[in-house]
C-alpha cells in the first residue's frame, strides 16, 4: 500500500508516559488505530491498560507524550477531540437521579446526535433496556449500567470507541448483543480499542493486538505476526501468545 492510500489513523499515541508519584504506570507507549480496526489491548493486571485508555479519553492529563483523536491533539483541543470518542469504563456510574432515557437524551444533546429519538429506540431495543427506560441510574444493576454505557457510546456517533472490559457483568444475551454491536460499529468504519482479560473474546474480535506489560509495549500486530515473532506454532491461541509476551511470574519485574 502506498503512503497516499494508507488510511489516516483515528488515534495516534506517541511516547505516552504516565507516573503516579514514584510509580511508572505507562512507559513510552506508541501506537495507532485506523478506521474500522478493532485493536485488542491486553496485558496482566497493573500493566497500564486503564491508564492508557483514561489518558486517551482525556480523563488523565498528559504528563509526557502526545495523543491525537481524529487529528486533534487531546492536550490542546481536548473538547473537540473528545467529541469524536466514546469511553465505556469497566464499571460505569450513571447519574443516580436521571432515568435511562434521560441519560440517552443528555448524550444526544451533548454530541448533537441527529435523528436521536429513533436511534435511542433502536438502542433501547437492541440492548434490552426498553422496560428499564424510566428506571433511575441509581436503580440499575451492574449489567444494566454496562448496557446503558454501551448504548450511550453508540448514540454519540463516535469515530473512536474505548472499551474497558465491556462484557463484564453482562448476561449471555447481553454478551451476544455487545459482541455483535462491537463488530458492527467497526464494520461501519469506527475505530475500536477493546481492552479485556477475556482472551477468547479479543481473539475473536480484534483485527490487531497491542500487548503491554509494565507500561511498555511488548507486541503490536496480528495474531499471525505474533506466532512468528515469539516463535510459537502457527495456530496457537492468543492465550499462548499472552504468556510468551508477558512476565512469567507475578512480581517478576524487569530491570
Ligand atoms: P488491570 O488489568 O488490573 O485492570 P491495568 O492494566 O488496567 O490493570 P492500570 O489500572 O492502568 O493497569 O494500572 C497501572 C499501574 O498504575 C498499576 O501499578 C497501578 O497500581 C497504578 N495505578 C493506577 N491508578 C493509580 C492511581 N490512581 N494512583 C496510584 N497508582 C495507580
Tab-separated table of C-alpha atoms and ligand atoms in Angstrom:
chain	number	residue	atom	x	y	z
A	1	UNK	CA	0.000	0.000	0.000
A	2	UNK	CA	1.424	3.406	-0.954
A	3	UNK	CA	1.654	6.145	1.630
A	4	UNK	CA	-1.056	8.236	-0.059
A	5	UNK	CA	-3.564	5.366	0.041
A	6	UNK	CA	-2.874	4.491	3.714
A	7	UNK	CA	-5.887	5.252	5.898
A	8	UNK	CA	-5.491	8.227	8.193
A	9	UNK	CA	-5.348	6.899	11.759
A	10	UNK	CA	-8.238	7.892	14.014
A	11	UNK	CA	-5.960	7.626	17.039
A	12	UNK	CA	-2.240	8.228	17.403
A	13	UNK	CA	-0.391	7.742	20.676
A	14	UNK	CA	3.255	8.778	20.712
A	15	UNK	CA	5.653	8.317	23.605
A	16	UNK	CA	2.928	8.274	26.268
A	17	UNK	CA	4.386	8.164	29.772
A	18	UNK	CA	2.354	8.354	32.985
A	19	UNK	CA	3.530	8.177	36.553
A	20	UNK	CA	1.641	8.095	39.827
A	21	UNK	CA	4.130	9.529	42.302
A	22	UNK	CA	7.257	7.387	42.010
A	23	UNK	CA	5.499	4.570	40.196
A	24	UNK	CA	5.598	4.402	36.373
A	25	UNK	CA	2.267	3.128	35.016
A	26	UNK	CA	2.826	3.743	31.274
A	27	UNK	CA	6.315	3.994	29.889
A	28	UNK	CA	6.865	5.426	26.403
A	29	UNK	CA	3.908	3.799	24.664
A	30	UNK	CA	3.292	4.480	20.953
A	31	UNK	CA	0.645	3.012	18.658
A	32	UNK	CA	-2.061	3.903	16.122
A	33	UNK	CA	-5.587	2.750	15.368
A	34	UNK	CA	-7.115	3.066	11.900
A	35	UNK	CA	-10.785	3.464	10.934
A	36	UNK	CA	-12.692	0.194	11.143
A	37	UNK	CA	-9.976	-1.529	13.133
A	38	UNK	CA	-10.548	-3.343	16.439
A	39	UNK	CA	-7.332	-3.169	18.448
A	40	UNK	CA	-7.215	-5.761	21.227
A	41	UNK	CA	-5.404	-4.263	24.228
A	42	UNK	CA	-4.187	-6.968	26.578
A	43	UNK	CA	-1.737	-7.259	29.434
A	44	UNK	CA	-1.504	-8.524	33.027
A	45	UNK	CA	-3.128	-6.764	35.988
A	46	UNK	CA	-1.433	-3.431	36.518
A	47	UNK	CA	0.158	-3.388	33.037
A	48	UNK	CA	-1.204	0.111	32.342
A	49	UNK	CA	-4.230	-0.605	30.118
A	50	UNK	CA	-6.769	1.507	32.007
A	51	UNK	CA	-4.233	4.303	32.496
A	52	UNK	CA	-3.663	4.320	28.727
A	53	UNK	CA	-7.408	4.398	27.986
A	54	UNK	CA	-8.034	7.135	30.571
A	55	UNK	CA	-5.245	9.216	29.029
A	56	UNK	CA	-6.760	8.835	25.545
A	57	UNK	CA	-10.203	9.727	26.909
A	58	UNK	CA	-8.765	12.945	28.337
A	59	UNK	CA	-9.611	11.942	31.914
A	60	UNK	CA	-5.951	11.876	32.961
A	61	UNK	CA	-3.893	14.913	31.954
A	62	UNK	CA	-0.969	14.102	29.658
A	63	UNK	CA	2.339	14.250	31.521
A	64	UNK	CA	4.567	13.172	28.625
A	65	UNK	CA	3.856	12.225	25.032
A	66	UNK	CA	1.195	13.165	22.524
A	67	UNK	CA	-2.251	11.792	21.691
A	68	UNK	CA	-4.413	12.777	18.727
A	69	UNK	CA	-8.008	11.742	18.077
A	70	UNK	CA	-9.347	12.448	14.579
A	71	UNK	CA	-6.253	14.600	14.056
A	72	UNK	CA	-6.928	16.742	17.158
A	73	UNK	CA	-4.391	16.924	19.993
A	74	UNK	CA	-6.155	15.764	23.165
A	75	UNK	CA	-3.997	18.085	25.279
A	76	UNK	CA	-4.564	21.225	23.174
A	77	UNK	CA	-8.011	20.707	21.634
A	78	UNK	CA	-9.403	18.344	24.245
A	79	UNK	CA	-13.006	19.409	23.955
A	80	UNK	CA	-13.153	18.970	20.163
A	81	UNK	CA	-11.155	15.736	20.307
A	82	UNK	CA	-13.484	14.250	22.935
A	83	UNK	CA	-16.495	14.929	20.687
A	84	UNK	CA	-15.150	12.124	18.486
A	85	UNK	CA	-14.616	9.485	21.125
A	86	UNK	CA	-16.745	7.384	23.403
A	87	UNK	CA	-15.407	5.832	26.569
A	88	UNK	CA	-17.016	2.838	28.241
A	89	UNK	CA	-15.322	2.232	31.601
A	90	UNK	CA	-15.339	-1.190	33.247
A	91	UNK	CA	-17.785	-0.096	35.973
A	92	UNK	CA	-19.907	2.725	34.542
A	93	UNK	CA	-21.566	5.042	37.065
A	94	UNK	CA	-24.638	6.761	35.641
A	95	UNK	CA	-26.216	9.740	37.385
A	96	UNK	CA	-28.373	8.450	40.261
A	97	UNK	CA	-31.243	10.804	39.547
A	98	UNK	CA	-31.532	10.532	35.747
A	99	UNK	CA	-33.554	7.810	34.079
A	100	UNK	CA	-32.164	5.573	31.344
A	101	UNK	CA	-33.918	7.563	28.627
A	102	UNK	CA	-32.834	10.864	30.161
A	103	UNK	CA	-29.218	9.671	30.032
A	104	UNK	CA	-29.595	8.934	26.355
A	105	UNK	CA	-31.264	12.294	25.731
A	106	UNK	CA	-28.395	14.008	27.550
A	107	UNK	CA	-25.805	12.202	25.424
A	108	UNK	CA	-27.696	13.048	22.226
A	109	UNK	CA	-27.759	16.724	23.247
A	110	UNK	CA	-24.074	16.814	24.198
A	111	UNK	CA	-22.956	15.186	20.968
A	112	UNK	CA	-25.542	16.770	18.649
A	113	UNK	CA	-26.793	13.349	17.533
A	114	UNK	CA	-29.111	13.525	14.551
A	115	UNK	CA	-32.339	11.515	14.433
A	116	UNK	CA	-31.638	10.613	18.049
A	117	UNK	CA	-35.153	9.566	19.083
A	118	UNK	CA	-35.271	6.779	16.517
A	119	UNK	CA	-31.704	5.730	17.325
A	120	UNK	CA	-32.494	5.782	21.049
A	121	UNK	CA	-35.426	3.437	20.487
A	122	UNK	CA	-33.251	1.075	18.414
A	123	UNK	CA	-30.550	1.037	21.101
A	124	UNK	CA	-33.040	0.522	23.951
A	125	UNK	CA	-34.376	-2.428	21.968
A	126	UNK	CA	-31.047	-3.982	20.999
A	127	UNK	CA	-29.519	-3.625	24.482
A	128	UNK	CA	-32.719	-4.972	26.157
A	129	UNK	CA	-33.282	-1.756	28.095
A	130	UNK	CA	-36.816	-0.985	26.920
A	131	UNK	CA	-38.524	-1.987	30.138
A	132	UNK	CA	-35.931	-0.014	32.140
A	133	UNK	CA	-36.296	3.230	30.221
A	134	UNK	CA	-37.841	5.015	33.230
A	135	UNK	CA	-35.540	3.423	35.820
A	136	UNK	CA	-33.134	5.766	37.600
A	137	UNK	CA	-29.379	5.350	37.201
A	138	UNK	CA	-29.114	4.506	40.893
A	139	UNK	CA	-31.588	1.629	40.477
A	140	UNK	CA	-29.711	-0.181	37.714
A	141	UNK	CA	-27.833	-3.437	38.194
A	142	UNK	CA	-24.177	-3.658	37.160
A	143	UNK	CA	-25.058	-5.297	33.830
A	144	UNK	CA	-27.749	-2.721	33.091
A	145	UNK	CA	-25.283	0.103	33.799
A	146	UNK	CA	-22.917	-1.567	31.343
A	147	UNK	CA	-25.654	-1.769	28.709
A	148	UNK	CA	-26.583	1.887	29.247
A	149	UNK	CA	-22.924	2.898	28.859
A	150	UNK	CA	-22.653	0.932	25.609
A	151	UNK	CA	-25.934	2.389	24.284
A	152	UNK	CA	-24.758	5.912	25.210
A	153	UNK	CA	-21.439	5.350	23.450
A	154	UNK	CA	-23.163	4.089	20.304
A	155	UNK	CA	-25.644	7.001	20.346
A	156	UNK	CA	-22.845	9.583	20.362
A	157	UNK	CA	-21.760	8.512	16.830
A	158	UNK	CA	-18.044	8.410	17.687
A	159	UNK	CA	-15.048	7.867	15.429
A	160	UNK	CA	-13.234	6.055	18.232
A	161	UNK	CA	-14.682	3.798	20.936
A	162	UNK	CA	-12.673	2.834	24.012
A	163	UNK	CA	-13.973	-0.292	25.715
A	164	UNK	CA	-12.572	-1.368	29.082
A	165	UNK	CA	-13.842	-4.892	29.890
A	166	UNK	CA	-17.132	-4.156	28.105
A	167	UNK	CA	-18.719	-7.551	28.737
A	168	UNK	CA	-18.133	-7.837	32.480
A	169	UNK	CA	-21.462	-8.043	34.232
A	170	UNK	CA	-23.492	-8.780	31.092
A	171	UNK	CA	-25.813	-11.784	30.867
A	172	UNK	CA	-25.406	-14.225	27.934
A	173	UNK	CA	-27.899	-12.346	25.736
A	174	UNK	CA	-26.171	-9.059	26.596
A	175	UNK	CA	-22.800	-10.586	25.731
A	176	UNK	CA	-24.044	-11.743	22.354
A	177	UNK	CA	-25.603	-8.325	21.624
A	178	UNK	CA	-22.500	-6.408	22.706
A	179	UNK	CA	-20.172	-8.680	20.731
A	180	UNK	CA	-22.259	-8.150	17.579
A	181	UNK	CA	-22.560	-4.410	18.254
A	182	UNK	CA	-18.756	-4.104	18.506
A	183	UNK	CA	-18.310	-5.938	15.208
A	184	UNK	CA	-20.993	-3.827	13.525
A	185	UNK	CA	-19.651	-0.472	14.692
A	186	UNK	CA	-16.161	-1.395	13.475
A	187	UNK	CA	-17.603	-2.551	10.141
A	188	UNK	CA	-19.162	0.913	9.813
A	189	UNK	CA	-15.665	2.460	9.940
A	190	UNK	CA	-15.359	3.310	13.647
A	191	UNK	CA	-12.013	2.577	15.310
A	192	UNK	CA	-12.300	0.452	18.465
A	193	UNK	CA	-9.939	-0.344	21.302
A	194	UNK	CA	-11.074	-3.429	23.173
A	195	UNK	CA	-9.271	-3.943	26.468
A	196	UNK	CA	-10.095	-7.246	28.125
A	197	UNK	CA	-8.735	-10.221	30.021
A	198	UNK	CA	-11.211	-12.395	28.086
A	199	UNK	CA	-8.632	-13.537	25.556
A	200	UNK	CA	-11.073	-15.642	23.546
A	201	UNK	CA	-13.230	-12.575	23.007
A	202	UNK	CA	-10.230	-10.482	21.973
A	203	UNK	CA	-9.004	-13.244	19.658
A	204	UNK	CA	-12.442	-13.434	18.074
A	205	UNK	CA	-12.961	-9.692	17.552
A	206	UNK	CA	-9.617	-7.951	17.274
A	207	UNK	CA	-8.002	-7.326	13.905
A	208	UNK	CA	-4.742	-6.357	15.615
A	209	UNK	CA	-3.253	-6.775	19.072
A	210	UNK	CA	-1.370	-4.483	21.419
A	211	UNK	CA	0.194	-6.356	24.312
A	212	UNK	CA	1.645	-4.312	27.156
A	213	UNK	CA	3.492	-5.230	30.309
A	214	UNK	CA	4.872	-2.875	32.965
A	215	UNK	CA	3.569	0.027	30.880
A	216	UNK	CA	5.651	-0.927	27.827
A	217	UNK	CA	4.623	-2.422	24.509
A	218	UNK	CA	5.801	-5.999	24.186
A	219	UNK	CA	3.955	-6.719	20.940
A	220	UNK	CA	1.847	-4.958	18.299
A	221	UNK	CA	0.490	-6.740	15.251
A	222	UNK	CA	-1.768	-9.544	14.137
A	223	UNK	CA	-2.036	-12.912	15.872
A	224	UNK	CA	-0.202	-14.498	12.930
A	225	UNK	CA	2.646	-11.991	13.301
A	226	UNK	CA	2.811	-12.846	16.998
A	227	UNK	CA	3.270	-16.539	16.167
A	228	UNK	CA	6.287	-15.666	14.039
A	229	UNK	CA	7.615	-13.001	16.423
A	230	UNK	CA	7.523	-15.223	19.502
A	231	UNK	CA	8.462	-18.379	17.574
A	232	UNK	CA	5.404	-20.300	18.682
A	233	UNK	CA	3.473	-22.698	16.441
A	234	UNK	CA	1.118	-21.194	13.854
A	235	UNK	CA	-2.457	-21.579	15.044
A	236	UNK	CA	-1.530	-21.092	18.727
A	237	UNK	CA	-4.149	-19.208	20.722
A	238	UNK	CA	-3.915	-15.654	21.986
A	239	UNK	CA	-3.501	-17.192	25.442
A	240	UNK	CA	-0.263	-18.850	24.276
A	241	UNK	CA	0.874	-15.548	22.789
A	242	UNK	CA	-0.041	-13.716	26.006
A	243	UNK	CA	2.198	-15.946	28.102
A	244	UNK	CA	5.033	-15.592	25.613
A	245	UNK	CA	4.683	-11.794	25.532
A	246	UNK	CA	4.338	-11.032	29.235
A	247	UNK	CA	6.089	-11.734	32.519
A	248	UNK	CA	6.021	-15.328	33.658
A	249	UNK	CA	5.519	-14.761	37.355
A	250	UNK	CA	3.783	-12.006	39.272
A	251	UNK	CA	6.342	-9.642	40.763
A	252	UNK	CA	8.969	-10.725	38.243
A	253	UNK	CA	9.630	-7.100	37.336
A	254	UNK	CA	12.368	-6.418	34.798
A	255	UNK	CA	15.236	-4.025	35.360
B	1	LIG	P1	-5.977	-4.326	35.453
B	1	LIG	O1	-5.854	-5.373	34.397
B	1	LIG	O2	-5.729	-4.854	36.812
B	1	LIG	O3	-7.232	-3.508	35.358
B	1	LIG	P2	-4.408	-2.237	34.129
B	1	LIG	O4	-3.539	-2.836	33.069
B	1	LIG	O5	-5.645	-1.561	33.687
B	1	LIG	O6	-4.710	-3.318	35.231
B	1	LIG	P3	-3.755	0.267	35.430
B	1	LIG	O7	-5.023	0.347	36.204
B	1	LIG	O8	-3.551	1.205	34.318
B	1	LIG	O9	-3.465	-1.221	34.931
B	1	LIG	O10	-2.552	0.449	36.475
B	1	LIG	C1	-1.209	0.572	36.065
B	1	LIG	C2	-0.346	0.855	37.295
B	1	LIG	O11	-0.676	2.151	37.795
B	1	LIG	C3	-0.557	-0.127	38.439
B	1	LIG	O12	0.679	-0.348	39.066
B	1	LIG	C4	-1.499	0.615	39.372
B	1	LIG	O13	-1.289	0.232	40.704
B	1	LIG	C5	-1.088	2.062	39.145
B	1	LIG	N1	-2.201	2.997	39.342
B	1	LIG	C6	-3.336	3.029	38.599
B	1	LIG	N2	-4.147	4.033	39.040
B	1	LIG	C7	-3.498	4.623	40.062
B	1	LIG	C8	-3.809	5.733	40.939
B	1	LIG	N3	-4.945	6.414	40.804
B	1	LIG	N4	-2.910	6.058	41.877
B	1	LIG	C9	-1.736	5.375	42.003
B	1	LIG	N5	-1.383	4.330	41.209
B	1	LIG	C10	-2.250	3.963	40.252
